Amino acid sequence: MSGPWPVLAKEGHSYRVQLPALMKIHPVFPVGSLCQDPDNPLPSQANTPPPPIRVTVDNKYKVQEIVTVQLVRGKLVYRAKWTSTDKDPKFYPTLDFKYSLHLLKHFHLANPKLPGPLANLALWL
């Protein structure tokens, strides 16, 4: 059973609380067992709500150019030079470049001896 009961007096480091007559327990509680009424908080206890959580954030980095391509387990992976970032030695799958298809096309036209181009690249463009 819980509820907002008035504090009658302070007794040492504890407080005497006015409980209903049906509750047959000792009415003195330590501070840790008590809490402020949430409907009437002290000014220093007012909690400001946290900012909303952005769930659909899709961090997009702009591709400056495609540097090279590799065939890994039958799939093409690309290394790119990104704007406003340092050198990135990592290879990325084709789907990571879905907004830079024109760069993939120019890369494959300039490098015909490297693996590729994608079979569906013309359809995607």
PDB file of N, CA and C in Angstrom, residues 6-83:
ATOM      1  N   PRO A   6       0.837  12.735   5.205  1.00  0.00           N
ATOM      2  CA  PRO A   6       1.541  13.907   5.737  1.00  0.00           C
ATOM      3  C   PRO A   6       2.600  13.526   6.771  1.00  0.00           C
ATOM      4  N   VAL A   7       3.667  14.301   6.754  1.00  0.00           N
ATOM      5  CA  VAL A   7       4.741  14.131   7.732  1.00  0.00           C
ATOM      6  C   VAL A   7       4.360  14.925   8.967  1.00  0.00           C
ATOM      7  N   LEU A   8       4.382  14.247  10.128  1.00  0.00           N
ATOM      8  CA  LEU A   8       3.979  14.902  11.376  1.00  0.00           C
ATOM      9  C   LEU A   8       5.156  15.569  12.073  1.00  0.00           C
ATOM     10  N   ALA A   9       6.282  14.868  12.164  1.00  0.00           N
ATOM     11  CA  ALA A   9       7.413  15.430  12.899  1.00  0.00           C
ATOM     12  C   ALA A   9       8.704  14.748  12.462  1.00  0.00           C
ATOM     13  N   LYS A  10       9.802  15.464  12.694  1.00  0.00           N
ATOM     14  CA  LYS A  10      11.124  14.902  12.437  1.00  0.00           C
ATOM     15  C   LYS A  10      11.617  14.303  13.742  1.00  0.00           C
ATOM     16  N   GLU A  11      12.118  13.066  13.683  1.00  0.00           N
ATOM     17  CA  GLU A  11      12.635  12.387  14.878  1.00  0.00           C
ATOM     18  C   GLU A  11      14.043  11.907  14.571  1.00  0.00           C
ATOM     19  N   GLY A  12      15.043  12.684  14.940  1.00  0.00           N
ATOM     20  CA  GLY A  12      16.434  12.365  14.639  1.00  0.00           C
ATOM     21  C   GLY A  12      16.667  12.500  13.145  1.00  0.00           C
ATOM     22  N   HIS A  13      17.073  11.392  12.514  1.00  0.00           N
ATOM     23  CA  HIS A  13      17.276  11.384  11.061  1.00  0.00           C
ATOM     24  C   HIS A  13      16.083  10.754  10.343  1.00  0.00           C
ATOM     25  N   SER A  14      14.987  10.526  11.052  1.00  0.00           N
ATOM     26  CA  SER A  14      13.794   9.891  10.491  1.00  0.00           C
ATOM     27  C   SER A  14      12.597  10.823  10.632  1.00  0.00           C
ATOM     28  N   TYR A  15      11.476  10.404  10.057  1.00  0.00           N
ATOM     29  CA  TYR A  15      10.266  11.222  10.099  1.00  0.00           C
ATOM     30  C   TYR A  15       9.078  10.366  10.530  1.00  0.00           C
ATOM     31  N   ARG A  16       8.217  10.955  11.350  1.00  0.00           N
ATOM     32  CA  ARG A  16       6.970  10.320  11.772  1.00  0.00           C
ATOM     33  C   ARG A  16       5.902  10.725  10.765  1.00  0.00           C
ATOM     34  N   VAL A  17       5.213   9.710  10.230  1.00  0.00           N
ATOM     35  CA  VAL A  17       4.225   9.910   9.184  1.00  0.00           C
ATOM     36  C   VAL A  17       2.845   9.533   9.713  1.00  0.00           C
ATOM     37  N   GLN A  18       1.823  10.279   9.328  1.00  0.00           N
ATOM     38  CA  GLN A  18       0.449   9.961   9.721  1.00  0.00           C
ATOM     39  C   GLN A  18      -0.093   8.905   8.751  1.00  0.00           C
ATOM     40  N   LEU A  19      -0.209   7.668   9.262  1.00  0.00           N
ATOM     41  CA  LEU A  19      -0.671   6.547   8.448  1.00  0.00           C
ATOM     42  C   LEU A  19      -2.147   6.278   8.727  1.00  0.00           C
ATOM     43  N   PRO A  20      -2.837   5.604   7.803  1.00  0.00           N
ATOM     44  CA  PRO A  20      -4.222   5.223   8.072  1.00  0.00           C
ATOM     45  C   PRO A  20      -4.292   4.262   9.254  1.00  0.00           C
ATOM     46  N   ALA A  21      -5.417   4.257   9.930  1.00  0.00           N
ATOM     47  CA  ALA A  21      -5.583   3.422  11.134  1.00  0.00           C
ATOM     48  C   ALA A  21      -5.497   1.940  10.809  1.00  0.00           C
ATOM     49  N   LEU A  22      -5.811   1.544   9.598  1.00  0.00           N
ATOM     50  CA  LEU A  22      -5.765   0.134   9.226  1.00  0.00           C
ATOM     51  C   LEU A  22      -4.343  -0.396   9.080  1.00  0.00           C
ATOM     52  N   MET A  23      -3.392   0.491   8.878  1.00  0.00           N
ATOM     53  CA  MET A  23      -2.005   0.060   8.721  1.00  0.00           C
ATOM     54  C   MET A  23      -1.378  -0.115  10.090  1.00  0.00           C
ATOM     55  N   LYS A  24      -1.040  -1.348  10.433  1.00  0.00           N
ATOM     56  CA  LYS A  24      -0.471  -1.672  11.738  1.00  0.00           C
ATOM     57  C   LYS A  24       1.051  -1.805  11.629  1.00  0.00           C
ATOM     58  N   ILE A  25       1.721  -0.717  11.228  1.00  0.00           N
ATOM     59  CA  ILE A  25       3.181  -0.699  11.158  1.00  0.00           C
ATOM     60  C   ILE A  25       3.685   0.520  11.909  1.00  0.00           C
ATOM     61  N   HIS A  26       4.972   0.485  12.222  1.00  0.00           N
ATOM     62  CA  HIS A  26       5.586   1.603  12.934  1.00  0.00           C
ATOM     63  C   HIS A  26       5.570   2.839  12.026  1.00  0.00           C
ATOM     64  N   PRO A  27       5.106   4.009  12.512  1.00  0.00           N
ATOM     65  CA  PRO A  27       4.937   5.178  11.654  1.00  0.00           C
ATOM     66  C   PRO A  27       6.188   6.028  11.465  1.00  0.00           C
ATOM     67  N   VAL A  28       7.368   5.593  11.924  1.00  0.00           N
ATOM     68  CA  VAL A  28       8.590   6.373  11.762  1.00  0.00           C
ATOM     69  C   VAL A  28       9.444   5.709  10.682  1.00  0.00           C
ATOM     70  N   PHE A  29       9.828   6.521   9.669  1.00  0.00           N
ATOM     71  CA  PHE A  29      10.563   5.991   8.515  1.00  0.00           C
ATOM     72  C   PHE A  29      11.854   6.776   8.308  1.00  0.00           C
ATOM     73  N   PRO A  30      12.932   6.088   7.857  1.00  0.00           N
ATOM     74  CA  PRO A  30      14.160   6.812   7.508  1.00  0.00           C
ATOM     75  C   PRO A  30      13.940   7.623   6.222  1.00  0.00           C
ATOM     76  N   VAL A  31      14.808   8.604   6.030  1.00  0.00           N
ATOM     77  CA  VAL A  31      14.680   9.506   4.881  1.00  0.00           C
ATOM     78  C   VAL A  31      14.699   8.744   3.562  1.00  0.00           C
ATOM     79  N   GLY A  32      15.515   7.701   3.453  1.00  0.00           N
ATOM     80  CA  GLY A  32      15.631   6.947   2.218  1.00  0.00           C
ATOM     81  C   GLY A  32      14.349   6.242   1.802  1.00  0.00           C
ATOM     82  N   SER A  33      13.442   6.012   2.738  1.00  0.00           N
ATOM     83  CA  SER A  33      12.185   5.336   2.431  1.00  0.00           C
ATOM     84  C   SER A  33      11.088   6.300   2.009  1.00  0.00           C
ATOM     85  N   LEU A  34      11.329   7.593   2.128  1.00  0.00           N
ATOM     86  CA  LEU A  34      10.326   8.597   1.793  1.00  0.00           C
ATOM     87  C   LEU A  34      10.699   9.321   0.510  1.00  0.00           C
ATOM     88  N   CYS A  35       9.698   9.846  -0.177  1.00  0.00           N
ATOM     89  CA  CYS A  35       9.961  10.637  -1.370  1.00  0.00           C
ATOM     90  C   CYS A  35       8.949  11.774  -1.445  1.00  0.00           C
ATOM     91  N   GLN A  36       9.319  12.813  -2.148  1.00  0.00           N
ATOM     92  CA  GLN A  36       8.459  13.984  -2.316  1.00  0.00           C
ATOM     93  C   GLN A  36       7.276  13.620  -3.205  1.00  0.00           C
ATOM     94  N   ASP A  37       6.143  14.212  -2.948  1.00  0.00           N
ATOM     95  CA  ASP A  37       4.953  14.001  -3.763  1.00  0.00           C
ATOM     96  C   ASP A  37       5.242  14.457  -5.192  1.00  0.00           C
ATOM     97  N   PRO A  38       5.105  13.588  -6.199  1.00  0.00           N
ATOM     98  CA  PRO A  38       5.434  13.980  -7.569  1.00  0.00           C
ATOM     99  C   PRO A  38       4.527  15.076  -8.116  1.00  0.00           C
ATOM    100  N   ASP A  39       3.322  15.219  -7.570  1.00  0.00           N
ATOM    101  CA  ASP A  39       2.426  16.272  -8.031  1.00  0.00           C
ATOM    102  C   ASP A  39       2.734  17.628  -7.399  1.00  0.00           C
ATOM    103  N   ASN A  40       3.602  17.646  -6.371  1.00  0.00           N
ATOM    104  CA  ASN A  40       3.946  18.889  -5.690  1.00  0.00           C
ATOM    105  C   ASN A  40       5.438  18.885  -5.356  1.00  0.00           C
ATOM    106  N   PRO A  41       6.321  18.887  -6.368  1.00  0.00           N
ATOM    107  CA  PRO A  41       7.759  18.825  -6.083  1.00  0.00           C
ATOM    108  C   PRO A  41       8.292  20.168  -5.597  1.00  0.00           C
ATOM    109  N   LEU A  42       9.412  20.091  -4.891  1.00  0.00           N
ATOM    110  CA  LEU A  42      10.124  21.299  -4.507  1.00  0.00           C
ATOM    111  C   LEU A  42      10.741  21.904  -5.772  1.00  0.00           C
ATOM    112  N   PRO A  43      11.034  23.222  -5.785  1.00  0.00           N
ATOM    113  CA  PRO A  43      11.596  23.827  -6.998  1.00  0.00           C
ATOM    114  C   PRO A  43      12.874  23.150  -7.478  1.00  0.00           C
ATOM    115  N   SER A  44      13.713  22.688  -6.560  1.00  0.00           N
ATOM    116  CA  SER A  44      14.957  22.048  -6.977  1.00  0.00           C
ATOM    117  C   SER A  44      14.729  20.614  -7.445  1.00  0.00           C
ATOM    118  N   GLN A  45      13.532  20.062  -7.227  1.00  0.00           N
ATOM    119  CA  GLN A  45      13.260  18.689  -7.617  1.00  0.00           C
ATOM    120  C   GLN A  45      12.508  18.581  -8.938  1.00  0.00           C
ATOM    121  N   ALA A  46      12.185  19.689  -9.556  1.00  0.00           N
ATOM    122  CA  ALA A  46      11.458  19.644 -10.815  1.00  0.00           C
ATOM    123  C   ALA A  46      12.382  19.102 -11.902  1.00  0.00           C
ATOM    124  N   ASN A  47      11.984  18.004 -12.494  1.00  0.00           N
ATOM    125  CA  ASN A  47      12.787  17.383 -13.547  1.00  0.00           C
ATOM    126  C   ASN A  47      12.328  17.889 -14.906  1.00  0.00           C
ATOM    127  N   THR A  48      13.270  18.415 -15.658  1.00  0.00           N
ATOM    128  CA  THR A  48      12.932  18.825 -17.012  1.00  0.00           C
ATOM    129  C   THR A  48      12.933  17.577 -17.891  1.00  0.00           C
ATOM    130  N   PRO A  49      11.994  17.461 -18.802  1.00  0.00           N
ATOM    131  CA  PRO A  49      11.961  16.259 -19.642  1.00  0.00           C
ATOM    132  C   PRO A  49      13.176  16.199 -20.555  1.00  0.00           C
ATOM    133  N   PRO A  50      13.693  14.998 -20.819  1.00  0.00           N
ATOM    134  CA  PRO A  50      14.858  14.872 -21.707  1.00  0.00           C
ATOM    135  C   PRO A  50      14.466  15.217 -23.137  1.00  0.00           C
ATOM    136  N   PRO A  51      15.442  15.572 -23.958  1.00  0.00           N
ATOM    137  CA  PRO A  51      15.125  15.869 -25.360  1.00  0.00           C
ATOM    138  C   PRO A  51      14.641  14.601 -26.052  1.00  0.00           C
ATOM    139  N   PRO A  52      13.866  14.745 -27.106  1.00  0.00           N
ATOM    140  CA  PRO A  52      13.368  13.555 -27.801  1.00  0.00           C
ATOM    141  C   PRO A  52      14.504  12.773 -28.447  1.00  0.00           C
ATOM    142  N   ILE A  53      14.322  11.478 -28.517  1.00  0.00           N
ATOM    143  CA  ILE A  53      15.317  10.593 -29.119  1.00  0.00           C
ATOM    144  C   ILE A  53      15.039  10.515 -30.613  1.00  0.00           C
ATOM    145  N   ARG A  54      16.074  10.758 -31.404  1.00  0.00           N
ATOM    146  CA  ARG A  54      15.934  10.680 -32.855  1.00  0.00           C
ATOM    147  C   ARG A  54      16.232   9.249 -33.282  1.00  0.00           C
ATOM    148  N   VAL A  55      15.215   8.570 -33.755  1.00  0.00           N
ATOM    149  CA  VAL A  55      15.358   7.166 -34.104  1.00  0.00           C
ATOM    150  C   VAL A  55      15.754   6.987 -35.555  1.00  0.00           C
ATOM    151  N   THR A  56      15.321   7.853 -36.422  1.00  0.00           N
ATOM    152  CA  THR A  56      15.527   7.662 -37.853  1.00  0.00           C
ATOM    153  C   THR A  56      16.729   8.431 -38.383  1.00  0.00           C
ATOM    154  N   VAL A  57      17.739   8.614 -37.560  1.00  0.00           N
ATOM    155  CA  VAL A  57      18.934   9.327 -38.015  1.00  0.00           C
ATOM    156  C   VAL A  57      19.709   8.423 -38.962  1.00  0.00           C
ATOM    157  N   ASP A  58      19.987   8.908 -40.129  1.00  0.00           N
ATOM    158  CA  ASP A  58      20.779   8.176 -41.113  1.00  0.00           C
ATOM    159  C   ASP A  58      21.970   9.064 -41.455  1.00  0.00           C
ATOM    160  N   ASN A  59      23.070   8.850 -40.746  1.00  0.00           N
ATOM    161  CA  ASN A  59      24.245   9.677 -40.979  1.00  0.00           C
ATOM    162  C   ASN A  59      24.741   9.461 -42.402  1.00  0.00           C
ATOM    163  N   LYS A  60      24.708  10.512 -43.185  1.00  0.00           N
ATOM    164  CA  LYS A  60      25.127  10.425 -44.573  1.00  0.00           C
ATOM    165  C   LYS A  60      26.380  11.282 -44.752  1.00  0.00           C
ATOM    166  N   TYR A  61      27.370  10.692 -45.376  1.00  0.00           N
ATOM    167  CA  TYR A  61      28.571  11.425 -45.695  1.00  0.00           C
ATOM    168  C   TYR A  61      28.633  11.545 -47.210  1.00  0.00           C
ATOM    169  N   LYS A  62      29.106  12.660 -47.663  1.00  0.00           N
ATOM    170  CA  LYS A  62      29.153  12.891 -49.103  1.00  0.00           C
ATOM    171  C   LYS A  62      30.417  12.261 -49.677  1.00  0.00           C
ATOM    172  N   VAL A  63      30.225  11.505 -50.751  1.00  0.00           N
ATOM    173  CA  VAL A  63      31.339  10.844 -51.427  1.00  0.00           C
ATOM    174  C   VAL A  63      31.963  11.836 -52.394  1.00  0.00           C
ATOM    175  N   GLN A  64      33.268  12.018 -52.265  1.00  0.00           N
ATOM    176  CA  GLN A  64      33.979  12.906 -53.186  1.00  0.00           C
ATOM    177  C   GLN A  64      34.338  12.146 -54.457  1.00  0.00           C
ATOM    178  N   GLU A  65      34.882  10.931 -54.299  1.00  0.00           N
ATOM    179  CA  GLU A  65      35.202  10.099 -55.455  1.00  0.00           C
ATOM    180  C   GLU A  65      35.386   8.659 -55.008  1.00  0.00           C
ATOM    181  N   ILE A  66      35.206   7.747 -55.939  1.00  0.00           N
ATOM    182  CA  ILE A  66      35.476   6.332 -55.702  1.00  0.00           C
ATOM    183  C   ILE A  66      36.947   6.101 -56.025  1.00  0.00           C
ATOM    184  N   VAL A  67      37.671   5.475 -55.088  1.00  0.00           N
ATOM    185  CA  VAL A  67      39.114   5.309 -55.250  1.00  0.00           C
ATOM    186  C   VAL A  67      39.453   3.984 -55.917  1.00  0.00           C
ATOM    187  N   THR A  68      38.889   2.881 -55.421  1.00  0.00           N
ATOM    188  CA  THR A  68      39.197   1.568 -55.980  1.00  0.00           C
ATOM    189  C   THR A  68      38.044   0.615 -55.696  1.00  0.00           C
ATOM    190  N   VAL A  69      38.128  -0.559 -56.320  1.00  0.00           N
ATOM    191  CA  VAL A  69      37.099  -1.584 -56.170  1.00  0.00           C
ATOM    192  C   VAL A  69      37.777  -2.939 -55.997  1.00  0.00           C
ATOM    193  N   GLN A  70      37.117  -3.837 -55.262  1.00  0.00           N
ATOM    194  CA  GLN A  70      37.601  -5.210 -55.090  1.00  0.00           C
ATOM    195  C   GLN A  70      36.414  -6.149 -55.234  1.00  0.00           C
ATOM    196  N   LEU A  71      36.708  -7.379 -55.604  1.00  0.00           N
ATOM    197  CA  LEU A  71      35.700  -8.421 -55.650  1.00  0.00           C
ATOM    198  C   LEU A  71      35.925  -9.314 -54.438  1.00  0.00           C
ATOM    199  N   VAL A  72      35.000  -9.306 -53.488  1.00  0.00           N
ATOM    200  CA  VAL A  72      35.115 -10.088 -52.260  1.00  0.00           C
ATOM    201  C   VAL A  72      33.933 -11.044 -52.200  1.00  0.00           C
ATOM    202  N   ARG A  73      34.227 -12.344 -52.270  1.00  0.00           N
ATOM    203  CA  ARG A  73      33.199 -13.391 -52.230  1.00  0.00           C
ATOM    204  C   ARG A  73      32.100 -13.144 -53.262  1.00  0.00           C
ATOM    205  N   GLY A  74      32.504 -12.731 -54.428  1.00  0.00           N
ATOM    206  CA  GLY A  74      31.569 -12.540 -55.521  1.00  0.00           C
ATOM    207  C   GLY A  74      30.804 -11.232 -55.503  1.00  0.00           C
ATOM    208  N   LYS A  75      31.125 -10.338 -54.565  1.00  0.00           N
ATOM    209  CA  LYS A  75      30.438  -9.046 -54.469  1.00  0.00           C
ATOM    210  C   LYS A  75      31.456  -7.917 -54.574  1.00  0.00           C
ATOM    211  N   LEU A  76      31.023  -6.837 -55.212  1.00  0.00           N
ATOM    212  CA  LEU A  76      31.897  -5.674 -55.344  1.00  0.00           C
ATOM    213  C   LEU A  76      31.868  -4.836 -54.070  1.00  0.00           C
ATOM    214  N   VAL A  77      33.058  -4.442 -53.622  1.00  0.00           N
ATOM    215  CA  VAL A  77      33.193  -3.511 -52.494  1.00  0.00           C
ATOM    216  C   VAL A  77      34.100  -2.379 -52.952  1.00  0.00           C
ATOM    217  N   TYR A  78      33.804  -1.193 -52.473  1.00  0.00           N
ATOM    218  CA  TYR A  78      34.494   0.003 -52.944  1.00  0.00           C
ATOM    219  C   TYR A  78      35.174   0.732 -51.798  1.00  0.00           C
ATOM    220  N   ARG A  79      36.284   1.391 -52.139  1.00  0.00           N
ATOM    221  CA  ARG A  79      36.932   2.323 -51.218  1.00  0.00           C
ATOM    222  C   ARG A  79      36.678   3.716 -51.786  1.00  0.00           C
ATOM    223  N   ALA A  80      36.281   4.635 -50.907  1.00  0.00           N
ATOM    224  CA  ALA A  80      35.895   5.963 -51.369  1.00  0.00           C
ATOM    225  C   ALA A  80      36.680   7.039 -50.636  1.00  0.00           C
ATOM    226  N   LYS A  81      36.745   8.182 -51.266  1.00  0.00           N
ATOM    227  CA  LYS A  81      37.288   9.380 -50.636  1.00  0.00           C
ATOM    228  C   LYS A  81      36.070  10.227 -50.271  1.00  0.00           C
ATOM    229  N   TRP A  82      35.934  10.530 -48.972  1.00  0.00           N
ATOM    230  CA  TRP A  82      34.768  11.258 -48.462  1.00  0.00           C
ATOM    231  C   TRP A  82      35.122  12.729 -48.269  1.00  0.00           C
ATOM    232  N   THR A  83      34.145  13.597 -48.432  1.00  0.00           N
ATOM    233  CA  THR A  83      34.377  15.018 -48.169  1.00  0.00           C
ATOM    234  C   THR A  83      34.415  15.234 -46.664  1.00  0.00           C
TER     235      THR A  83
END
